Tab-separated table of C-alpha atoms in Angstrom:
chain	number	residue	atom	x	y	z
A	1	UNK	CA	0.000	0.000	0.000
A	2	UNK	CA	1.480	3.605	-0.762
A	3	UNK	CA	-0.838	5.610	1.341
A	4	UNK	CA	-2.932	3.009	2.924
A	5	UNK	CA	-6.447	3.569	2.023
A	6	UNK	CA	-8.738	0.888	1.501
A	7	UNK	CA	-8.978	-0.463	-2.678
A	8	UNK	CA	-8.830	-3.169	-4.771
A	9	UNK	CA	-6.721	-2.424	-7.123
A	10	UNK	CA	-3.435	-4.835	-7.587
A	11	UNK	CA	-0.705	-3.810	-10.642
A	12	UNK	CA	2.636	-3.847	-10.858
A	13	UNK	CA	5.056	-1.002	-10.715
A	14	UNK	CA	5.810	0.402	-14.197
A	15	UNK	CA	9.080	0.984	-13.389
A	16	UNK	CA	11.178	-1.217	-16.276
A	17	UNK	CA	13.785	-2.193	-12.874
A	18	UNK	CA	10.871	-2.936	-10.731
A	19	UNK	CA	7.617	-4.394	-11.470
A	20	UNK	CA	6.854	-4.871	-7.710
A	21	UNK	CA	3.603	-6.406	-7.022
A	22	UNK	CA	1.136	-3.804	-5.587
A	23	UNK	CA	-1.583	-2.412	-4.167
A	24	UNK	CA	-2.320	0.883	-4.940
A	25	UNK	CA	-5.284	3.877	-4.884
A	26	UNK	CA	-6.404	5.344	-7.573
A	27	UNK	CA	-4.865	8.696	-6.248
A	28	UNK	CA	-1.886	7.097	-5.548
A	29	UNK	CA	-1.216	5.663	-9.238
A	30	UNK	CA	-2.180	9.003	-10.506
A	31	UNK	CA	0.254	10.612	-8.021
A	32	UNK	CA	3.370	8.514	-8.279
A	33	UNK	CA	2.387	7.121	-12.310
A	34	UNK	CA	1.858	3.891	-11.363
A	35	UNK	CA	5.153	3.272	-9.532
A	36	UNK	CA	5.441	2.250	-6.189
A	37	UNK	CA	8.082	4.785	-4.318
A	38	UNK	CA	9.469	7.912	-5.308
A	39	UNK	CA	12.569	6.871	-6.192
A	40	UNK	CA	10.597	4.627	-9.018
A	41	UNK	CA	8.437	7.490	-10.047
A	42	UNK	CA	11.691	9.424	-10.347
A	43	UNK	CA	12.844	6.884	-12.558
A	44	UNK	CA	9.842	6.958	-14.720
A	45	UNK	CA	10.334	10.961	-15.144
A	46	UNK	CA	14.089	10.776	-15.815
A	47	UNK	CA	13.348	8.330	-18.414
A	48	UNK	CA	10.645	10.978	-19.672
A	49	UNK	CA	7.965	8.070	-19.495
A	50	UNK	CA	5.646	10.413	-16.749
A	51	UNK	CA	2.557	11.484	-18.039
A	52	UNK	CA	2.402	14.237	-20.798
A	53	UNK	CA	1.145	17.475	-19.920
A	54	UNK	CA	-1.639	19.581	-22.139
A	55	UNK	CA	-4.877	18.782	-23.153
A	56	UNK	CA	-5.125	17.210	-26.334
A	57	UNK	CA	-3.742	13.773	-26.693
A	58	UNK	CA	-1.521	14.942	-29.772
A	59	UNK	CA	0.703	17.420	-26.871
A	60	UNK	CA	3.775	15.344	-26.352
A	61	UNK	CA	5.329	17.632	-24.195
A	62	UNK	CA	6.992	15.478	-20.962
A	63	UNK	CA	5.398	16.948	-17.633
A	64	UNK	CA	9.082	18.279	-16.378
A	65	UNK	CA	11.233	19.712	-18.770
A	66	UNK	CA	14.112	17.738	-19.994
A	67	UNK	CA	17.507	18.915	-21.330
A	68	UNK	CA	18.370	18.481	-25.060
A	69	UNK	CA	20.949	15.736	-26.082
A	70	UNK	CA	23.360	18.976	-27.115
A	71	UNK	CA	23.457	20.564	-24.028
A	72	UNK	CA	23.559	17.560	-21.951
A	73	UNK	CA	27.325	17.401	-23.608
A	74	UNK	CA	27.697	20.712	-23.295
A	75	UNK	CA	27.499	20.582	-19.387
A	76	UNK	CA	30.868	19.826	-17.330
A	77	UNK	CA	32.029	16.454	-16.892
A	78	UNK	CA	30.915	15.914	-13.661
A	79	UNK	CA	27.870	13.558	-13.822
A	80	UNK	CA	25.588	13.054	-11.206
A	81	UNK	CA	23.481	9.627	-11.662
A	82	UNK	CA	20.443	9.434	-9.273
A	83	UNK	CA	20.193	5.962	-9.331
A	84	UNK	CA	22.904	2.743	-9.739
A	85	UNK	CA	21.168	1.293	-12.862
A	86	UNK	CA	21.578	4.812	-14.346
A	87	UNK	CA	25.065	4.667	-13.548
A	88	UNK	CA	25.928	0.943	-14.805
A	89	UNK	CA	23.377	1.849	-17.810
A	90	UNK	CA	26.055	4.775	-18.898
A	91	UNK	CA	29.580	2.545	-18.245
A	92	UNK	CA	28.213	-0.598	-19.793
A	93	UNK	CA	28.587	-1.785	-23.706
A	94	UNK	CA	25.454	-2.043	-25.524
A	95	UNK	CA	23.711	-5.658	-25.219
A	96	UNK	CA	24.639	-8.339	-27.586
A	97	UNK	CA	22.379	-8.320	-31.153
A	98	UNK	CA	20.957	-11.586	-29.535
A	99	UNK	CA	19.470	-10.386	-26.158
A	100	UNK	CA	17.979	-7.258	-27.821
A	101	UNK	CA	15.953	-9.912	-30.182
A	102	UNK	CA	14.884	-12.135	-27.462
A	103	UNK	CA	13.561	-9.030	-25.617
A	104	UNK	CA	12.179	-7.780	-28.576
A	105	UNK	CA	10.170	-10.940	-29.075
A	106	UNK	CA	9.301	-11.336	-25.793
A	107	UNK	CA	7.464	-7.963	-25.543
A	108	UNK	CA	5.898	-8.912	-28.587
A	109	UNK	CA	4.330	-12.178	-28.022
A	110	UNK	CA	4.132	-11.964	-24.206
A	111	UNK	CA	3.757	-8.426	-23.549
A	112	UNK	CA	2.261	-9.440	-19.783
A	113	UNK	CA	5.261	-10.824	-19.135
A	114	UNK	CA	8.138	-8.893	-20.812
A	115	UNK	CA	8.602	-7.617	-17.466
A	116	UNK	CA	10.414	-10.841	-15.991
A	117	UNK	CA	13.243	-10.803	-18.755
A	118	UNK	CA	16.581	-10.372	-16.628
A	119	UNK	CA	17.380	-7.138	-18.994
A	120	UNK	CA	21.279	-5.691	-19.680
A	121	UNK	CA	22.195	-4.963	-16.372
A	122	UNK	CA	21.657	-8.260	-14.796
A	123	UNK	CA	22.558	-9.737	-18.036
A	124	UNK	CA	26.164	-7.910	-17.771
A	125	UNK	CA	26.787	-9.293	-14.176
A	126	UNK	CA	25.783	-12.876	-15.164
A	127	UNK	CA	28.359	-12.750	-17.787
A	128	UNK	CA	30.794	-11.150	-15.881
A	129	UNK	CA	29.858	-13.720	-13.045
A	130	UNK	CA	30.165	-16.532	-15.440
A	131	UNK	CA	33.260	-15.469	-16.976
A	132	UNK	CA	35.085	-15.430	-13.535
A	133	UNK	CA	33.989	-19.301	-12.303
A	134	UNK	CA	36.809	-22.059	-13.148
A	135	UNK	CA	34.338	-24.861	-13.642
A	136	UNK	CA	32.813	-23.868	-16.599
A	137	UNK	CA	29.171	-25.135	-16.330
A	138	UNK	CA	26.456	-23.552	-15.081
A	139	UNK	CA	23.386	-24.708	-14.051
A	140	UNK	CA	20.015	-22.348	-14.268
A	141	UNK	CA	16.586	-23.023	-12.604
A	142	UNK	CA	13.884	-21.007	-13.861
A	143	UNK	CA	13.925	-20.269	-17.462
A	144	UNK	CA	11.872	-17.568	-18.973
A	145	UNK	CA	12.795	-16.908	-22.392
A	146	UNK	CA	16.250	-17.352	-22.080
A	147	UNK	CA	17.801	-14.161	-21.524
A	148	UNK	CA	19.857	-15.185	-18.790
A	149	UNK	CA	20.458	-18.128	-20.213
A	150	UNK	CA	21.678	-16.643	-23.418
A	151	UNK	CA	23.703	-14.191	-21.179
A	152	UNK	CA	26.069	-17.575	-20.542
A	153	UNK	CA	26.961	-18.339	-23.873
């Protein structure tokens, strides 16, 4: 519960790094965007995913203001990340041509569950995880669609 009144209503957090099981008031999913914390909601608006402001549907305008790409590089070099997965997201290579296709086609044919695919980040460490261990087999429980599996290889 975010605020604690009494509803019905069970989602999960639209945070991408999230998706924690909820329960949530109407006012509450309209206050935090259907996140569950305000560090998720911040998230959400740093991404520029928040709701859109105006009203007409065809206003794309993100509710806070966001900085062009050009002046982002235009700022000094000291970077401030608000959360880690920001952080790792900027110092980490882009994910292999394979993982991007099986998350690709696992938003497309099961969009309720795109949400349980391991994604880049934990997809790095299990690599980097896996690279490390002497044995050289691995054994994984719990298959999806094989992200993490693929993350092995």
């Amino acid at each position: 519960y975010t605020c604690g009144a009494k509803t019905h209503l069970i989602t999960n957090c639209k945070n991408s790094n999230c998706h924690r099981r909820m329960v949530q008031c109407e006012h509450c999913q309209d206050a935090f965007y259907g996140t569950c914390s305000e560090g998720c909601k911040t998230r959400i608006v740093n991404e520029g995913l928040g709701p859109k402001v105006g009203k007409s549907s065809s206003d794309k305008s993100p509710l806070f203001a966001t900085i062009p790409e050009e002046e982002k590089k235009e700022e000094s070099e000291d970077v401030t990340y608000s959360t880690l997965d920001d952080y790792s997201s900027a110092h980490s290579t882009e994910a292999a041509p394979l993982l991007r296709e099986i998350e690709t086609n696992t938003a497309a044919f099961l969009p309720s569950g795109a949400h349980m695919v391991s994604g880049s980040m934990q997809g790095s460490l299990l690599s980097m995880l896996a690279s490390t261990s002497r044995e050289g087999r691995i054994l994984e429980i719990g298959t999806f669609t094989g992200y993490a599996t693929a993350c092995f290889l």
